[in-house]
Amino acid sequence: MTEPNYPDSRRFSYGSIIIAAALVIQLIGWGTFGTFGIFINQFQADLGWTRAAISGVASIVMLVHGLFSIIMGNISDRYGPRIVMTACSIIFATGVFLTSYIRELWQLYLTWGVVAGIGISGFDVVVLSTIARWFDKKRSTINGIVKAGAGVGHLLLPVLAGALIVALGWRGTYVILAIICLVVIVVAAQFLKRDPRKLPDGGKTVTQITPTHSPEEGLTFSSAIRISRFWVVVSAYATSLFCTYTIQVHIAPHAIDLGSSVTQAAGMLSIIGASSIVGRFAMGGVGDRIGNVKTMMLCTILLAITLLSLGFVQQTWVLYTILPIYGIAHGGIYSLISPMIAGLFGTGSHGANYGLIIFGGTIGGAIGPLVAGYIFDNMSSYHIVFFILAIVALVSVLLLSKLKPVKVKE
């Protein structure tokens, strides 16, 4: 039976709308989340907290984000991404807004660590599972395009936050960021659909950005967690995030310690964001050509080299030469993990599988900043931290080298 001959006006690709909505959510959500390092020195100066205590908040938000990623992934698998993403955006915006009122350390743990952590939990697992279901051909490239949104967010939002802090103070800045998140992400979430079969005609009018029309295949959540390779992926992602999230939280304070202003430190985060856009695009394309596992190994090797180099930096200007390279590796890691999971374990339970892997990753992401803050408070330096991070990145390389595709019954 041949497909109906739809008018050209109907033969648009809803997949393009999915990409656009996902990209906007990544830009605003992760961009706002990535501004936290800019506020660390503000908290120290205004409220007198130690860097280790503030870093503990970053650790809590990662654990909460990871734990709730499992829940959000399961709900999205069952009920679709729109309702989950809408709820997550409202919760995240609420956490950001309430942070503007904090006076005590425990309040920051609650507003940013718990409330914002629950909200951010859907920003990857829901959005990227949707992308994995919609696209088969060039999945890694398209995933890289979407994750480039997070890179653009890391480029723009820290600069915006730095400028707002100078103009309005850190409390006023959090209010503005909350409003932006609430309005923009909620609107973008309304355009998400679970897969092409949810369209009125079952996806027949969707043209060649090539969504997958076949029934979903892959290992169920209960089957995946029984395979040792699944836990290798969890461990590899945990060691990678141990490194990347530590840099995300502590590179701005480190730049300030070396003599940078708040706006210059925000610029460091923007450098990472800008170069990560290149990494997300480029590594996504490389992943489609040589395989996601090999490309992920390439990114972690590059990560280890740049982290080792940071351990020798004594002057601010040197950061401008290292951070762009680091950003490429950073962006590649975050853009490759979802299509790598889809390739290894299928898309049938992608949300749940990805959610558990995110949780494992966030355990590493929670430990890293806390360890870095503790070492800094005792040694007044981050140099030993960067050496430790380089070693951990090499562990991730070794874990990835053990991965081979899992055969999935069709």
Coordinates of C-alpha atoms in Angstrom, one line a residue:
M1 CA 0.0 0.0 0.0
T2 CA 1.5 3.3 -1.0
E3 CA 1.5 6.4 1.2
P4 CA -1.1 9.1 0.5
N5 CA 0.1 12.0 -1.6
Y6 CA 0.0 14.8 1.0
P7 CA 0.0 18.4 -0.1
D8 CA 3.4 20.1 0.2
S9 CA 2.0 22.4 2.9
R10 CA 1.5 19.3 5.1
R11 CA 4.8 17.7 4.2
F12 CA 6.8 19.6 6.8
S13 CA 9.0 17.9 9.3
Y14 CA 7.7 18.1 12.8
G15 CA 11.1 16.7 13.7
S16 CA 12.5 20.2 13.0
I17 CA 10.1 21.6 15.6
I18 CA 11.3 18.9 18.1
I19 CA 14.9 19.9 17.5
A20 CA 14.1 23.6 17.9
A21 CA 12.2 23.1 21.2
A22 CA 14.8 20.7 22.6
L23 CA 17.6 23.2 21.7
V24 CA 15.8 26.1 23.5
I25 CA 15.2 24.0 26.6
Q26 CA 18.9 23.0 26.7
L27 CA 20.0 26.6 26.1
I28 CA 18.0 28.2 28.9
G29 CA 17.9 25.3 31.3
W30 CA 21.6 24.2 31.3
G31 CA 22.7 27.8 30.7
T32 CA 21.1 28.9 33.9
F33 CA 22.3 25.9 35.8
G34 CA 25.8 26.6 34.6
T35 CA 25.9 30.0 36.2
F36 CA 26.3 28.7 39.8
G37 CA 30.1 29.1 39.8
I38 CA 29.6 32.8 39.2
F39 CA 27.7 33.1 42.5
I40 CA 30.2 31.3 44.7
N41 CA 32.4 34.3 45.5
Q42 CA 29.2 36.4 46.0
F43 CA 28.0 33.9 48.7
Q44 CA 31.4 34.0 50.3
A45 CA 31.6 37.8 50.5
D46 CA 28.0 38.4 51.4
L47 CA 27.1 35.5 53.7
G48 CA 30.6 34.3 54.9
W49 CA 30.3 30.7 53.9
T50 CA 33.4 28.5 53.1
R51 CA 34.0 27.3 49.6
A52 CA 33.7 23.7 50.7
A53 CA 30.2 24.4 52.2
I54 CA 29.0 26.0 49.0
S55 CA 30.5 23.2 46.9
G56 CA 28.4 20.8 49.0
V57 CA 25.3 22.5 47.5
A58 CA 26.7 21.7 44.0
S59 CA 27.1 18.1 45.1
I60 CA 23.5 17.8 46.5
V61 CA 22.0 19.3 43.3
M62 CA 23.8 16.7 41.2
L63 CA 22.6 13.8 43.4
V64 CA 19.1 15.0 43.4
H65 CA 19.2 15.6 39.6
G66 CA 20.5 12.1 39.1
L67 CA 18.0 10.4 41.3
F68 CA 15.0 12.2 39.8
S69 CA 16.4 11.6 36.3
I70 CA 15.4 7.9 36.8
I71 CA 11.9 8.9 37.8
M72 CA 11.5 11.5 35.1
G73 CA 12.8 9.0 32.5
N74 CA 10.3 6.4 33.5
I75 CA 7.4 8.9 33.5
S76 CA 8.4 10.2 30.1
D77 CA 8.6 6.7 28.7
R78 CA 5.0 6.1 29.8
Y79 CA 3.2 9.4 29.4
G80 CA 5.4 11.5 27.0
P81 CA 7.7 14.4 27.4
R82 CA 5.4 17.4 27.3
I83 CA 3.8 17.0 30.7
V84 CA 7.1 16.0 32.4
M85 CA 9.1 18.8 30.9
T86 CA 6.5 21.4 31.8
A87 CA 6.5 20.2 35.4
C88 CA 10.3 20.2 35.5
S89 CA 10.6 23.7 34.2
I90 CA 8.1 25.1 36.8
I91 CA 10.0 23.4 39.6
F92 CA 13.4 24.5 38.3
A93 CA 12.2 28.2 38.0
T94 CA 10.8 28.0 41.5
G95 CA 14.1 26.8 42.9
V96 CA 16.0 29.6 41.1
F97 CA 13.5 32.2 42.3
L98 CA 13.6 31.0 46.0
T99 CA 17.4 31.1 45.9
S100 CA 17.2 34.9 45.7
Y101 CA 15.7 34.9 49.3
I102 CA 18.3 32.7 51.1
R103 CA 19.9 33.9 54.3
E104 CA 21.2 30.6 55.8
L105 CA 23.3 27.8 54.2
W106 CA 20.6 25.2 54.7
Q107 CA 18.2 27.3 52.6
L108 CA 20.6 27.2 49.6
Y109 CA 20.8 23.5 50.0
L110 CA 17.0 23.4 49.9
T111 CA 16.3 25.9 47.1
W112 CA 19.2 25.1 44.7
G113 CA 20.2 21.7 45.9
V114 CA 16.8 20.0 46.2
V115 CA 14.2 22.1 44.3
A116 CA 16.3 23.2 41.4
G117 CA 17.9 19.7 41.3
I118 CA 14.5 18.1 40.9
G119 CA 13.6 20.6 38.1
I120 CA 16.9 20.1 36.2
S121 CA 16.5 16.3 36.3
G122 CA 14.3 16.3 33.2
F123 CA 16.4 18.6 31.0
D124 CA 18.5 15.8 29.6
V125 CA 16.7 12.5 30.1
V126 CA 13.4 13.8 28.8
V127 CA 14.7 15.9 25.9
L128 CA 17.4 13.6 24.7
S129 CA 15.3 10.4 25.0
T130 CA 12.8 12.2 22.8
I131 CA 15.5 13.0 20.2
A132 CA 16.7 9.3 20.4
R133 CA 13.2 8.1 19.5
W134 CA 12.6 10.6 16.7
F135 CA 15.8 10.1 14.9
D136 CA 17.6 7.0 13.7
K137 CA 19.9 8.2 10.9
K138 CA 22.5 10.8 12.0
R139 CA 21.2 10.4 15.6
S140 CA 24.5 11.5 17.1
T141 CA 24.8 14.5 14.8
I142 CA 21.2 15.7 15.6
N143 CA 21.9 15.0 19.3
G144 CA 25.0 17.2 19.0
I145 CA 22.9 20.0 17.5
V146 CA 20.5 19.9 20.4
K147 CA 23.3 19.7 23.0
A148 CA 24.9 22.6 21.3
G149 CA 22.0 24.5 22.8
A150 CA 23.5 23.8 26.2
G151 CA 26.8 25.1 24.9
V152 CA 25.2 28.3 23.7
G153 CA 23.6 28.6 27.2
H154 CA 27.0 28.2 28.8
L155 CA 28.3 30.9 26.5
L156 CA 25.5 33.5 27.0
L157 CA 24.0 33.0 30.5
P158 CA 27.2 33.4 32.6
V159 CA 27.9 36.7 30.8
L160 CA 24.3 37.8 31.4
A161 CA 24.4 36.7 35.0
G162 CA 27.8 38.5 35.5
A163 CA 26.3 41.7 34.1
L164 CA 23.1 41.4 36.1
I165 CA 25.1 40.8 39.3
V166 CA 27.0 44.1 38.7
A167 CA 23.8 45.9 38.0
L168 CA 21.2 44.3 40.4
G169 CA 23.2 42.2 42.8
W170 CA 23.1 38.4 43.0
R171 CA 19.6 38.3 44.5
G172 CA 18.0 40.3 41.7
T173 CA 19.9 38.2 39.2
Y174 CA 18.3 35.1 40.5
V175 CA 14.8 36.7 40.1
I176 CA 15.5 37.6 36.5
L177 CA 16.9 34.1 35.7
A178 CA 13.8 32.5 37.2
I179 CA 11.4 34.5 35.1
I180 CA 13.4 33.7 31.9
C181 CA 13.3 30.0 32.8
L182 CA 9.6 29.9 33.6
V183 CA 8.4 31.6 30.5
V184 CA 10.8 30.2 27.8
I185 CA 11.1 26.6 28.9
V186 CA 7.4 26.1 29.6
V187 CA 6.5 27.4 26.2
A188 CA 9.1 25.2 24.5
A189 CA 7.9 22.1 26.3
Q190 CA 4.5 22.4 24.7
F191 CA 6.0 21.4 21.4
L192 CA 7.5 18.1 22.5
K193 CA 5.9 14.8 21.4
R194 CA 7.1 11.3 22.5
D195 CA 7.7 9.9 18.9
P196 CA 6.4 10.3 15.3
R197 CA 3.5 7.9 16.0
K198 CA 2.0 10.4 18.3
L199 CA 1.3 12.7 15.4
P200 CA -2.3 12.7 14.0
D201 CA -1.4 10.6 11.0
G202 CA 1.2 8.4 12.8
G203 CA 4.1 10.4 11.5
K204 CA 3.5 9.9 7.8
T205 CA 3.8 13.6 7.0
V206 CA 7.2 13.8 8.7
T207 CA 9.8 14.2 6.0
Q208 CA 13.5 13.3 5.8
I209 CA 15.1 14.5 8.9
T210 CA 14.5 10.7 9.2
P211 CA 12.6 9.9 12.3
T212 CA 12.2 6.2 13.1
H213 CA 8.9 4.8 12.0
S214 CA 9.5 1.2 13.1
P215 CA 8.3 0.0 16.5
E216 CA 10.8 0.6 19.3
E217 CA 13.4 -2.0 20.0
G218 CA 15.9 -2.6 22.6
L219 CA 16.7 -3.9 26.0
T220 CA 14.1 -3.3 28.8
F221 CA 15.3 -1.5 31.9
S222 CA 15.3 -4.8 33.9
S223 CA 17.3 -6.6 31.2
A224 CA 19.8 -3.8 30.8
I225 CA 20.8 -3.6 34.4
R226 CA 21.7 -7.3 34.4
I227 CA 24.4 -6.7 31.8
S228 CA 27.9 -5.9 33.0
R229 CA 28.4 -3.5 30.1
F230 CA 25.6 -1.3 31.4
W231 CA 27.5 -0.7 34.6
V232 CA 30.7 0.0 32.7
V233 CA 28.8 2.8 31.0
V234 CA 27.6 4.0 34.4
S235 CA 31.1 4.0 35.8
A236 CA 32.6 5.7 32.7
Y237 CA 30.0 8.5 32.8
A238 CA 30.5 8.9 36.6
T239 CA 34.2 9.4 36.2
S240 CA 33.7 11.8 33.3
L241 CA 31.2 13.9 35.3
F242 CA 33.5 13.9 38.3
C243 CA 35.9 15.9 36.1
T244 CA 33.5 18.1 34.1
Y245 CA 31.2 19.2 36.9
T246 CA 34.2 20.0 39.1
I247 CA 35.5 22.4 36.4
Q248 CA 32.0 23.8 35.9
V249 CA 31.7 24.7 39.6
H250 CA 35.3 25.7 40.4
I251 CA 36.9 27.2 37.3
A252 CA 35.3 30.6 37.8
P253 CA 36.5 30.9 41.5
H254 CA 39.9 29.6 40.3
A255 CA 40.1 32.4 37.7
I256 CA 39.2 35.0 40.3
D257 CA 41.9 33.6 42.6
L258 CA 44.4 34.2 39.8
G259 CA 43.3 37.8 39.5
S260 CA 40.3 37.9 37.2
S261 CA 37.2 40.0 37.9
V262 CA 33.7 38.5 38.2
T263 CA 32.9 39.4 34.6
Q264 CA 36.2 38.0 33.4
A265 CA 35.5 34.8 35.4
A266 CA 32.1 34.6 33.8
G267 CA 33.9 34.9 30.5
M268 CA 35.9 31.8 31.3
L269 CA 32.6 29.9 31.6
S270 CA 31.5 31.4 28.3
I271 CA 34.8 30.2 26.6
I272 CA 33.9 26.7 27.7
G273 CA 30.4 27.1 26.5
A274 CA 31.5 28.5 23.1
S275 CA 34.1 25.8 22.5
S276 CA 31.7 23.1 23.7
I277 CA 29.3 24.1 20.9
V278 CA 32.1 23.1 18.5
G279 CA 32.6 19.9 20.4
R280 CA 29.0 19.0 20.4
F281 CA 28.6 19.6 16.6
A282 CA 31.9 18.0 15.6
M283 CA 31.9 15.0 17.9
G284 CA 28.3 14.2 17.1
G285 CA 29.3 14.0 13.4
V286 CA 32.4 11.9 14.2
G287 CA 30.3 9.6 16.3
D288 CA 28.0 8.9 13.3
R289 CA 31.1 8.0 11.3
I290 CA 33.4 6.0 13.6
G291 CA 31.1 5.1 16.4
N292 CA 30.0 6.8 19.6
V293 CA 32.2 4.7 21.9
K294 CA 35.4 5.4 20.0
T295 CA 34.5 9.1 19.8
M296 CA 33.8 9.2 23.5
M297 CA 37.2 7.7 24.2
L298 CA 38.7 10.5 22.1
C299 CA 36.9 13.1 24.1
T300 CA 38.0 11.7 27.5
I301 CA 41.7 11.4 26.3
L302 CA 41.5 15.1 25.3
L303 CA 39.8 15.8 28.7
A304 CA 42.7 14.2 30.6
I305 CA 45.3 16.1 28.7
T306 CA 43.7 19.5 29.3
L307 CA 43.1 18.8 33.0
L308 CA 46.7 17.9 33.4
S309 CA 47.7 21.1 31.7
L310 CA 45.5 23.2 34.1
G311 CA 47.5 21.9 37.0
F312 CA 50.5 23.9 35.8
V313 CA 48.7 27.2 35.2
Q314 CA 50.0 30.1 37.2
Q315 CA 48.6 33.1 35.2
T316 CA 45.1 33.9 34.0
W317 CA 46.0 34.4 30.3
V318 CA 47.1 30.7 30.0
L319 CA 43.5 29.7 30.8
Y320 CA 42.4 31.3 27.5
T321 CA 44.6 28.8 25.6
I322 CA 43.6 25.6 27.5
L323 CA 39.8 26.1 28.1
P324 CA 38.8 26.2 24.5
I325 CA 40.3 22.7 24.0
Y326 CA 38.8 21.5 27.2
G327 CA 35.4 22.8 26.1
I328 CA 35.5 20.7 22.9
A329 CA 36.1 17.6 25.0
H330 CA 33.4 18.7 27.5
G331 CA 30.8 19.2 24.8
G332 CA 31.6 16.0 23.1
I333 CA 31.1 13.9 26.2
Y334 CA 27.7 15.4 27.0
S335 CA 26.4 15.1 23.4
L336 CA 27.5 11.5 22.8
I337 CA 26.2 9.8 25.9
S338 CA 22.5 9.6 24.8
P339 CA 23.1 8.2 21.3
M340 CA 25.8 5.9 22.7
I341 CA 23.2 4.4 25.1
A342 CA 20.6 4.1 22.2
G343 CA 23.3 2.3 20.1
L344 CA 24.3 -0.1 22.9
F345 CA 20.9 -0.8 24.4
G346 CA 18.2 0.3 22.0
T347 CA 15.4 2.9 22.5
G348 CA 12.6 0.8 23.9
S349 CA 13.4 1.9 27.5
H350 CA 15.8 4.7 26.7
G351 CA 14.4 7.1 29.2
A352 CA 14.7 4.7 32.1
N353 CA 18.1 3.4 31.0
Y354 CA 19.5 6.9 30.4
G355 CA 18.0 8.0 33.7
L356 CA 19.9 5.4 35.7
I357 CA 23.1 6.2 33.8
I358 CA 22.6 9.9 34.6
F359 CA 22.2 9.0 38.2
G360 CA 25.5 7.2 38.2
G361 CA 27.1 10.1 36.5
T362 CA 25.8 12.6 39.0
I363 CA 27.3 10.6 41.8
G364 CA 30.7 11.3 40.3
G365 CA 29.5 14.9 39.6
A366 CA 28.5 15.3 43.3
I367 CA 31.8 14.0 44.7
G368 CA 34.1 16.0 42.4
P369 CA 33.2 19.6 43.5
L370 CA 33.0 18.6 47.1
V371 CA 36.5 17.1 47.0
A372 CA 37.8 20.1 45.1
G373 CA 36.3 22.5 47.7
Y374 CA 37.7 20.6 50.6
I375 CA 41.2 20.5 49.0
F376 CA 41.1 24.2 48.3
D377 CA 40.0 25.1 51.9
N378 CA 43.0 23.2 53.2
M379 CA 45.6 24.0 50.6
S380 CA 44.4 27.4 49.2
S381 CA 45.1 26.1 45.7
Y382 CA 43.4 24.1 43.0
H383 CA 46.6 22.7 41.4
I384 CA 46.5 19.3 43.0
V385 CA 42.8 19.1 42.2
F386 CA 43.5 19.3 38.4
F387 CA 46.1 16.5 38.7
I388 CA 43.5 14.3 40.4
L389 CA 41.0 15.1 37.8
A390 CA 43.4 14.1 35.0
I391 CA 43.9 10.7 36.7
V392 CA 40.1 10.2 37.0
A393 CA 39.7 11.1 33.3
L394 CA 42.2 8.3 32.4
V395 CA 40.1 5.8 34.4
S396 CA 37.1 6.8 32.2
V397 CA 39.2 6.1 29.1
L398 CA 40.1 2.6 30.4
L399 CA 36.4 1.8 31.1
L400 CA 35.2 2.9 27.7
S401 CA 37.9 0.7 26.1
K402 CA 36.0 -2.3 27.4
L403 CA 32.7 -1.5 25.7
K404 CA 31.3 -3.4 22.8
P405 CA 27.8 -3.2 21.3
V406 CA 25.0 -5.4 22.9
K407 CA 23.1 -7.5 20.5
V408 CA 19.4 -6.6 20.7
K409 CA 16.7 -9.0 19.6
E410 CA 14.5 -7.5 16.9

